Amino acid sequence: MSEHAHESVMVNEVLESLVFEKDGLYVDCTLGAGGHSQKILEKLNEAGSLISFDKDAEATKNLSEKLSNDKRFRVVHDSFSQLGSYVKKESVQGILIDLGISSTQLDNPERGFSFQKEGPLDMRLDITKGISAEEWINTAHKSEIENVFWNLGEERFSRKIAKRICEVRSKETIKTTKDLTKIVLSCVPRRTKKHPATNIFRAIRMKLNKELEELYDVLEAASYALSYGGRLVVISFHSMEDRIVKRFIQGKDRIRTSVEFSFVGDKFIKPSLEEVRRNPRSRSAILRVAEKVA
Ligand SMILES: C[S@@+](CC[C@H](N)C(=O)[O-])C[C@H]1O[C@@H](n2cnc3c(N)ncnc32)[C@H](O)[C@@H]1O
């Protein structure tokens, strides 16, 4: 079970930027523990509605009573990149994307997301699809492991860690979060407060869940689904994600859409010091708000 209930990030900032038409249709792409979804519904009137997505069946099954009893609410167990299959073109007034994983997922050792808790190496958001971290780490080619650690983890010791993984797995299967953490610690000197396995665990999670590909896809889907004047609100937790969001809003790196957005208010918003003090996991959050203009 999780140690901490997930605390939604920058709730007031999200609501102020997202909800403008109380009778509108809104989409929360990342339901998680439902905190943002609940607050959005509280701001809507009887005619408003909300569709919330999550890839993780645990999130879509464990709805609060309030959410499951609300007739204006619909939950979808699917990837947010599939948004376009659930809503009509230009029908949505606001879309929220709160990237990453929730504390509920991170703190559950069975999911394998945390190097601080011993558990099976899984790391899939949707455990019904794709391969687990155990399968990947024990079968992927050394050069692929190295590239993932270098590109997604920005890990200086990527080569050394990949080599060590291949040596260890030739003798025994790497099975648990502790096995992997031990390997990383044997390769990376501990110089700062940041745990040396942080980058490696994040990189594997991003790879297995195709997180950057999904982000490109949901931004494209959002530009199709939003009405003109509709708001796109994205919270990222890593500079790689934030860069994709920023460049998309600026009209760069697009593949399938020429829709124009303009930034609303400040180019980005960070959580207040008070919020970071209360919820240290919010410290790396960065919020961007854009309006579909043409
Ligand atoms: C940071 S949490 C969201 C927390 C939520 N805003 C709240 O207030 O509780 C991110 C959630 O997005 C989900 N998620 C990540 N990638 C997804 C994707 N491609 N499609 C659907 N859900 C995704 C994760 O499973 C996780 O539950």
Short mmCIF file of C-alpha atoms and ligand atoms in Angstrom, two decimals:
data_model
loop_
_atom_site.label_atom_id
_atom_site.label_comp_id
_atom_site.label_asym_id
_atom_site.label_seq_id
_atom_site.Cartn_x
_atom_site.Cartn_y
_atom_site.Cartn_z
CA MET A 1 0.00 0.00 0.00
CA SER A 2 1.07 3.55 -0.47
CA GLU A 3 2.72 5.49 2.35
CA HIS A 4 1.50 8.86 1.18
CA ALA A 5 -1.75 9.73 -0.47
CA HIS A 6 -0.92 11.57 -3.68
CA GLU A 7 -1.03 15.32 -3.18
CA SER A 8 -2.10 17.14 -6.33
CA VAL A 9 0.32 19.80 -7.51
CA MET A 10 -0.48 23.52 -8.02
CA VAL A 11 -4.23 22.95 -7.71
CA ASN A 12 -5.23 26.63 -7.52
CA GLU A 13 -2.95 27.60 -10.39
CA VAL A 14 -4.39 24.76 -12.53
CA LEU A 15 -8.01 25.69 -11.79
CA GLU A 16 -7.47 29.39 -12.44
CA SER A 17 -5.87 28.67 -15.80
CA LEU A 18 -8.05 25.81 -16.98
CA VAL A 19 -11.73 26.30 -16.22
CA PHE A 20 -13.44 29.24 -17.93
CA GLU A 21 -16.79 27.87 -19.06
CA LYS A 22 -18.61 26.28 -16.17
CA ASP A 23 -20.83 24.31 -18.55
CA GLY A 24 -17.93 23.18 -20.74
CA LEU A 25 -16.38 19.80 -21.50
CA TYR A 26 -13.00 19.26 -19.81
CA VAL A 27 -10.43 16.46 -20.01
CA ASP A 28 -8.03 15.40 -17.27
CA CYS A 29 -5.52 13.24 -19.14
CA THR A 30 -3.91 11.98 -15.93
CA LEU A 31 -6.50 11.04 -13.30
CA GLY A 32 -4.02 9.57 -10.77
CA ALA A 33 -5.56 9.81 -7.31
CA GLY A 34 -8.27 12.09 -8.71
CA GLY A 35 -7.35 15.30 -6.86
CA HIS A 36 -7.33 17.61 -9.88
CA SER A 37 -10.39 15.88 -11.38
CA GLN A 38 -12.40 16.41 -8.20
CA LYS A 39 -11.49 20.11 -8.06
CA ILE A 40 -12.36 20.63 -11.74
CA LEU A 41 -15.81 19.10 -11.17
CA GLU A 42 -16.34 21.37 -8.17
CA LYS A 43 -15.81 24.38 -10.44
CA LEU A 44 -18.23 23.20 -13.13
CA ASN A 45 -22.01 23.64 -13.04
CA GLU A 46 -24.65 20.93 -13.67
CA ALA A 47 -24.20 21.17 -17.44
CA GLY A 48 -20.42 20.83 -17.35
CA SER A 49 -18.63 17.52 -17.74
CA LEU A 50 -15.24 15.91 -17.27
CA ILE A 51 -13.55 12.92 -18.89
CA SER A 52 -10.48 11.59 -17.05
CA PHE A 53 -7.93 9.15 -18.44
CA ASP A 54 -5.42 6.89 -16.81
CA LYS A 55 -3.36 4.06 -18.25
CA ASP A 56 -3.17 2.48 -14.81
CA ALA A 57 -6.21 0.32 -14.00
CA GLU A 58 -5.52 0.80 -10.28
CA ALA A 59 -6.23 4.50 -10.70
CA THR A 60 -9.37 4.08 -12.79
CA LYS A 61 -10.80 1.35 -10.47
CA ASN A 62 -10.08 3.02 -7.13
CA LEU A 63 -12.24 6.08 -7.65
CA SER A 64 -13.41 8.07 -4.68
CA GLU A 65 -17.11 7.75 -3.91
CA LYS A 66 -17.60 11.39 -4.87
CA LEU A 67 -16.15 10.86 -8.34
CA SER A 68 -17.93 7.58 -9.04
CA ASN A 69 -21.30 9.05 -8.03
CA ASP A 70 -20.91 12.17 -10.15
CA LYS A 71 -23.00 11.91 -13.33
CA ARG A 72 -20.94 14.61 -15.02
CA PHE A 73 -17.83 12.44 -14.76
CA ARG A 74 -16.57 9.69 -17.08
CA VAL A 75 -13.44 7.65 -16.49
CA VAL A 76 -11.42 6.01 -19.28
CA HIS A 77 -8.81 3.32 -18.81
CA ASP A 78 -6.61 4.07 -21.80
CA SER A 79 -3.59 6.03 -22.80
CA PHE A 80 -4.10 9.78 -23.09
CA SER A 81 -2.61 9.61 -26.57
CA GLN A 82 -5.95 8.03 -27.61
CA LEU A 83 -7.84 11.18 -26.61
CA GLY A 84 -8.96 11.79 -30.21
CA SER A 85 -10.99 8.55 -30.19
CA TYR A 86 -13.10 9.70 -27.24
CA VAL A 87 -13.97 13.32 -28.03
CA LYS A 88 -15.05 15.23 -31.13
CA LYS A 89 -12.87 17.74 -32.92
CA GLU A 90 -12.88 21.22 -31.28
CA SER A 91 -15.33 20.08 -28.58
CA VAL A 92 -13.23 20.49 -25.43
CA GLN A 93 -12.79 23.71 -23.43
CA GLY A 94 -9.80 22.66 -21.35
CA ILE A 95 -7.25 19.84 -21.15
CA LEU A 96 -5.00 19.08 -18.18
CA ILE A 97 -1.91 16.88 -18.43
CA ASP A 98 -0.08 16.23 -15.14
CA LEU A 99 2.88 14.12 -16.24
CA GLY A 100 4.86 11.43 -14.44
CA ILE A 101 3.64 9.05 -11.80
CA SER A 102 1.67 9.51 -8.60
CA SER A 103 2.88 8.94 -5.04
CA THR A 104 0.42 6.05 -4.91
CA GLN A 105 2.37 4.32 -7.69
CA LEU A 106 5.82 5.36 -6.46
CA ASP A 107 5.23 4.21 -2.91
CA ASN A 108 3.81 0.80 -3.81
CA PRO A 109 6.80 -1.62 -3.79
CA GLU A 110 4.89 -4.08 -6.00
CA ARG A 111 5.06 -1.63 -8.91
CA GLY A 112 8.86 -1.44 -8.88
CA PHE A 113 9.12 2.32 -9.51
CA SER A 114 11.19 3.13 -6.43
CA PHE A 115 14.81 2.29 -5.67
CA GLN A 116 14.01 2.97 -2.04
CA LYS A 117 11.68 0.01 -1.68
CA GLU A 118 12.39 -3.61 -2.46
CA GLY A 119 10.00 -5.08 -4.98
CA PRO A 120 9.75 -6.80 -8.36
CA LEU A 121 11.16 -4.83 -11.30
CA ASP A 122 7.98 -3.98 -13.18
CA MET A 123 7.64 -0.21 -13.80
CA ARG A 124 4.77 -0.47 -16.30
CA LEU A 125 1.96 2.05 -15.87
CA ASP A 126 -0.42 -0.36 -17.60
CA ILE A 127 0.52 -3.80 -16.30
CA THR A 128 -1.60 -5.49 -18.99
CA LYS A 129 0.66 -4.24 -21.80
CA GLY A 130 4.31 -4.28 -22.83
CA ILE A 131 7.28 -5.81 -21.08
CA SER A 132 8.38 -5.42 -17.48
CA ALA A 133 11.63 -3.78 -16.40
CA GLU A 134 12.84 -7.24 -15.35
CA GLU A 135 12.38 -8.60 -18.85
CA TRP A 136 13.96 -5.55 -20.46
CA ILE A 137 16.98 -5.33 -18.19
CA ASN A 138 17.72 -9.04 -18.59
CA THR A 139 17.29 -9.22 -22.37
CA ALA A 140 18.00 -5.83 -24.00
CA HIS A 141 21.25 -5.43 -25.93
CA LYS A 142 24.03 -3.70 -24.00
CA SER A 143 24.09 -0.78 -26.44
CA GLU A 144 20.32 -0.25 -26.05
CA ILE A 145 20.64 -0.15 -22.25
CA GLU A 146 23.54 2.27 -22.55
CA ASN A 147 21.57 4.54 -24.90
CA VAL A 148 18.51 4.60 -22.67
CA PHE A 149 20.60 5.51 -19.63
CA TRP A 150 22.49 8.17 -21.60
CA ASN A 151 19.59 9.72 -23.53
CA LEU A 152 16.66 9.41 -21.13
CA GLY A 153 18.63 9.28 -17.85
CA GLU A 154 21.34 11.76 -18.87
CA GLU A 155 23.59 9.44 -16.86
CA ARG A 156 27.35 10.02 -17.15
CA PHE A 157 28.10 6.47 -16.06
CA SER A 158 25.70 4.87 -18.55
CA ARG A 159 28.40 2.75 -20.20
CA LYS A 160 29.81 1.42 -16.97
CA ILE A 161 26.38 0.57 -15.55
CA ALA A 162 25.23 -1.18 -18.76
CA LYS A 163 28.43 -3.26 -18.80
CA ARG A 164 27.97 -4.25 -15.16
CA ILE A 165 24.32 -5.18 -15.79
CA CYS A 166 25.40 -7.54 -18.58
CA GLU A 167 28.08 -9.13 -16.38
CA VAL A 168 25.64 -9.69 -13.52
CA ARG A 169 22.80 -11.03 -15.68
CA SER A 170 25.13 -13.57 -17.34
CA LYS A 171 25.34 -15.24 -13.91
CA GLU A 172 21.89 -14.60 -12.42
CA THR A 173 18.61 -12.90 -13.32
CA ILE A 174 18.27 -9.31 -12.10
CA LYS A 175 14.90 -9.53 -10.38
CA THR A 176 14.26 -6.79 -7.87
CA THR A 177 14.62 -3.05 -7.44
CA LYS A 178 17.28 -3.82 -4.82
CA ASP A 179 19.30 -5.97 -7.31
CA LEU A 180 19.35 -3.11 -9.79
CA THR A 181 20.11 -0.45 -7.17
CA LYS A 182 23.06 -2.53 -5.94
CA ILE A 183 24.50 -2.65 -9.46
CA VAL A 184 24.12 1.11 -9.91
CA LEU A 185 25.72 1.83 -6.54
CA SER A 186 28.69 -0.35 -7.47
CA CYS A 187 29.33 1.83 -10.55
CA VAL A 188 28.45 5.39 -9.53
CA PRO A 189 30.23 7.32 -6.78
CA ARG A 190 27.84 8.99 -4.35
CA ARG A 191 28.77 12.67 -4.49
CA THR A 192 25.55 14.59 -3.95
CA LYS A 193 22.32 14.25 -1.99
CA LYS A 194 20.66 12.79 -5.09
CA HIS A 195 20.59 8.99 -5.03
CA PRO A 196 22.72 7.56 -7.88
CA ALA A 197 19.85 5.28 -9.02
CA THR A 198 17.43 8.20 -9.58
CA ASN A 199 18.32 8.75 -13.24
CA ILE A 200 18.46 5.04 -14.04
CA PHE A 201 15.02 4.24 -12.62
CA ARG A 202 13.47 7.25 -14.36
CA ALA A 203 15.09 6.33 -17.68
CA ILE A 204 13.78 2.75 -17.58
CA ARG A 205 10.28 3.95 -16.68
CA MET A 206 10.30 6.48 -19.51
CA LYS A 207 11.53 3.87 -21.98
CA LEU A 208 9.07 1.09 -21.04
CA ASN A 209 6.06 3.40 -20.98
CA LYS A 210 7.14 5.30 -24.12
CA GLU A 211 6.62 8.47 -22.13
CA LEU A 212 8.11 10.99 -24.55
CA GLU A 213 6.39 9.45 -27.59
CA GLU A 214 3.07 9.52 -25.70
CA LEU A 215 3.65 13.16 -24.79
CA TYR A 216 4.14 14.17 -28.44
CA ASP A 217 0.97 12.22 -29.33
CA VAL A 218 -1.21 13.72 -26.61
CA LEU A 219 -0.15 17.26 -27.52
CA GLU A 220 -1.14 16.60 -31.13
CA ALA A 221 -4.42 15.04 -29.97
CA ALA A 222 -5.11 17.98 -27.65
CA SER A 223 -4.69 20.49 -30.46
CA TYR A 224 -7.35 18.57 -32.40
CA ALA A 225 -9.76 18.22 -29.48
CA LEU A 226 -9.61 21.78 -28.07
CA SER A 227 -12.11 24.41 -29.14
CA TYR A 228 -10.76 27.83 -30.16
CA GLY A 229 -10.03 29.74 -26.97
CA GLY A 230 -9.70 26.39 -25.16
CA ARG A 231 -6.89 25.94 -22.66
CA LEU A 232 -4.03 23.47 -22.55
CA VAL A 233 -2.48 23.12 -19.09
CA VAL A 234 0.57 20.90 -18.67
CA ILE A 235 2.61 20.07 -15.57
CA SER A 236 6.03 18.52 -16.27
CA PHE A 237 8.55 17.24 -13.78
CA HIS A 238 11.59 17.03 -15.97
CA SER A 239 13.34 19.43 -18.34
CA MET A 240 13.11 16.92 -21.20
CA GLU A 241 9.30 16.86 -20.96
CA ASP A 242 9.04 20.60 -20.42
CA ARG A 243 11.15 21.29 -23.50
CA ILE A 244 8.77 19.20 -25.63
CA VAL A 245 5.76 21.06 -24.23
CA LYS A 246 7.34 24.50 -24.68
CA ARG A 247 8.42 23.83 -28.26
CA PHE A 248 5.03 22.36 -29.14
CA ILE A 249 3.25 25.47 -27.88
CA GLN A 250 5.69 27.60 -29.87
CA GLY A 251 4.69 25.67 -33.02
CA LYS A 252 7.96 23.75 -33.28
CA ASP A 253 8.53 19.98 -33.68
CA ARG A 254 4.96 19.43 -34.88
CA ILE A 255 4.13 16.54 -37.17
CA ARG A 256 0.40 16.48 -37.78
CA THR A 257 -0.99 19.83 -36.69
CA SER A 258 -0.56 23.47 -37.59
CA VAL A 259 -2.88 24.74 -34.84
CA GLU A 260 -1.57 27.88 -33.16
CA PHE A 261 -1.27 28.36 -29.40
CA SER A 262 -0.28 31.37 -27.38
CA PHE A 263 1.15 31.25 -23.87
CA VAL A 264 -1.20 32.56 -21.19
CA GLY A 265 0.27 34.73 -18.42
CA ASP A 266 3.84 33.96 -17.43
CA LYS A 267 5.69 31.57 -19.72
CA PHE A 268 5.73 29.07 -16.87
CA ILE A 269 4.66 28.78 -13.25
CA LYS A 270 6.52 27.05 -10.40
CA PRO A 271 4.98 25.88 -7.12
CA SER A 272 5.17 28.35 -4.26
CA LEU A 273 7.76 27.89 -1.51
CA GLU A 274 4.92 27.08 0.84
CA GLU A 275 3.73 24.27 -1.46
CA VAL A 276 7.25 22.85 -1.83
CA ARG A 277 7.63 22.90 1.95
CA ARG A 278 4.33 21.06 2.38
CA ASN A 279 4.86 18.67 -0.55
CA PRO A 280 8.57 18.31 -1.43
CA ARG A 281 7.67 16.13 -4.43
CA SER A 282 6.24 19.23 -6.11
CA ARG A 283 9.65 20.96 -6.19
CA SER A 284 10.54 20.10 -9.78
CA ALA A 285 7.06 20.80 -11.19
CA ILE A 286 6.72 23.32 -13.98
CA LEU A 287 3.33 24.41 -15.26
CA ARG A 288 2.65 25.83 -18.72
CA VAL A 289 -0.64 27.26 -19.90
CA ALA A 290 -1.56 27.91 -23.50
CA GLU A 291 -4.68 28.92 -25.38
CA LYS A 292 -5.64 27.61 -28.81
CA VAL A 293 -5.88 30.71 -30.96
CA ALA A 294 -6.06 29.62 -34.61
C1 LIG B 1 1.24 12.75 -11.54
S1 LIG B 1 -0.01 11.56 -11.66
C2 LIG B 1 -1.48 12.50 -11.77
C3 LIG B 1 -2.02 12.93 -10.45
C4 LIG B 1 -3.36 13.60 -10.53
N1 LIG B 1 -3.32 14.84 -11.26
C5 LIG B 1 -3.96 13.84 -9.15
O1 LIG B 1 -4.38 14.96 -8.85
O2 LIG B 1 -4.03 12.88 -8.37
C6 LIG B 1 0.14 10.99 -13.31
C7 LIG B 1 -0.86 9.92 -13.69
O3 LIG B 1 -0.84 9.84 -15.11
C8 LIG B 1 -0.93 8.51 -15.52
N2 LIG B 1 -0.33 8.43 -16.86
C9 LIG B 1 0.97 8.58 -17.20
N3 LIG B 1 1.12 8.43 -18.53
C10 LIG B 1 -0.12 8.20 -19.02
C11 LIG B 1 -0.62 7.99 -20.34
N4 LIG B 1 0.20 7.95 -21.40
N5 LIG B 1 -1.94 7.81 -20.50
C12 LIG B 1 -2.79 7.84 -19.42
N6 LIG B 1 -2.36 8.01 -18.15
C13 LIG B 1 -1.05 8.21 -17.96
C14 LIG B 1 -0.17 7.74 -14.45
O4 LIG B 1 -0.59 6.39 -14.42
C15 LIG B 1 -0.52 8.53 -13.19
O5 LIG B 1 -1.63 7.96 -12.54
#
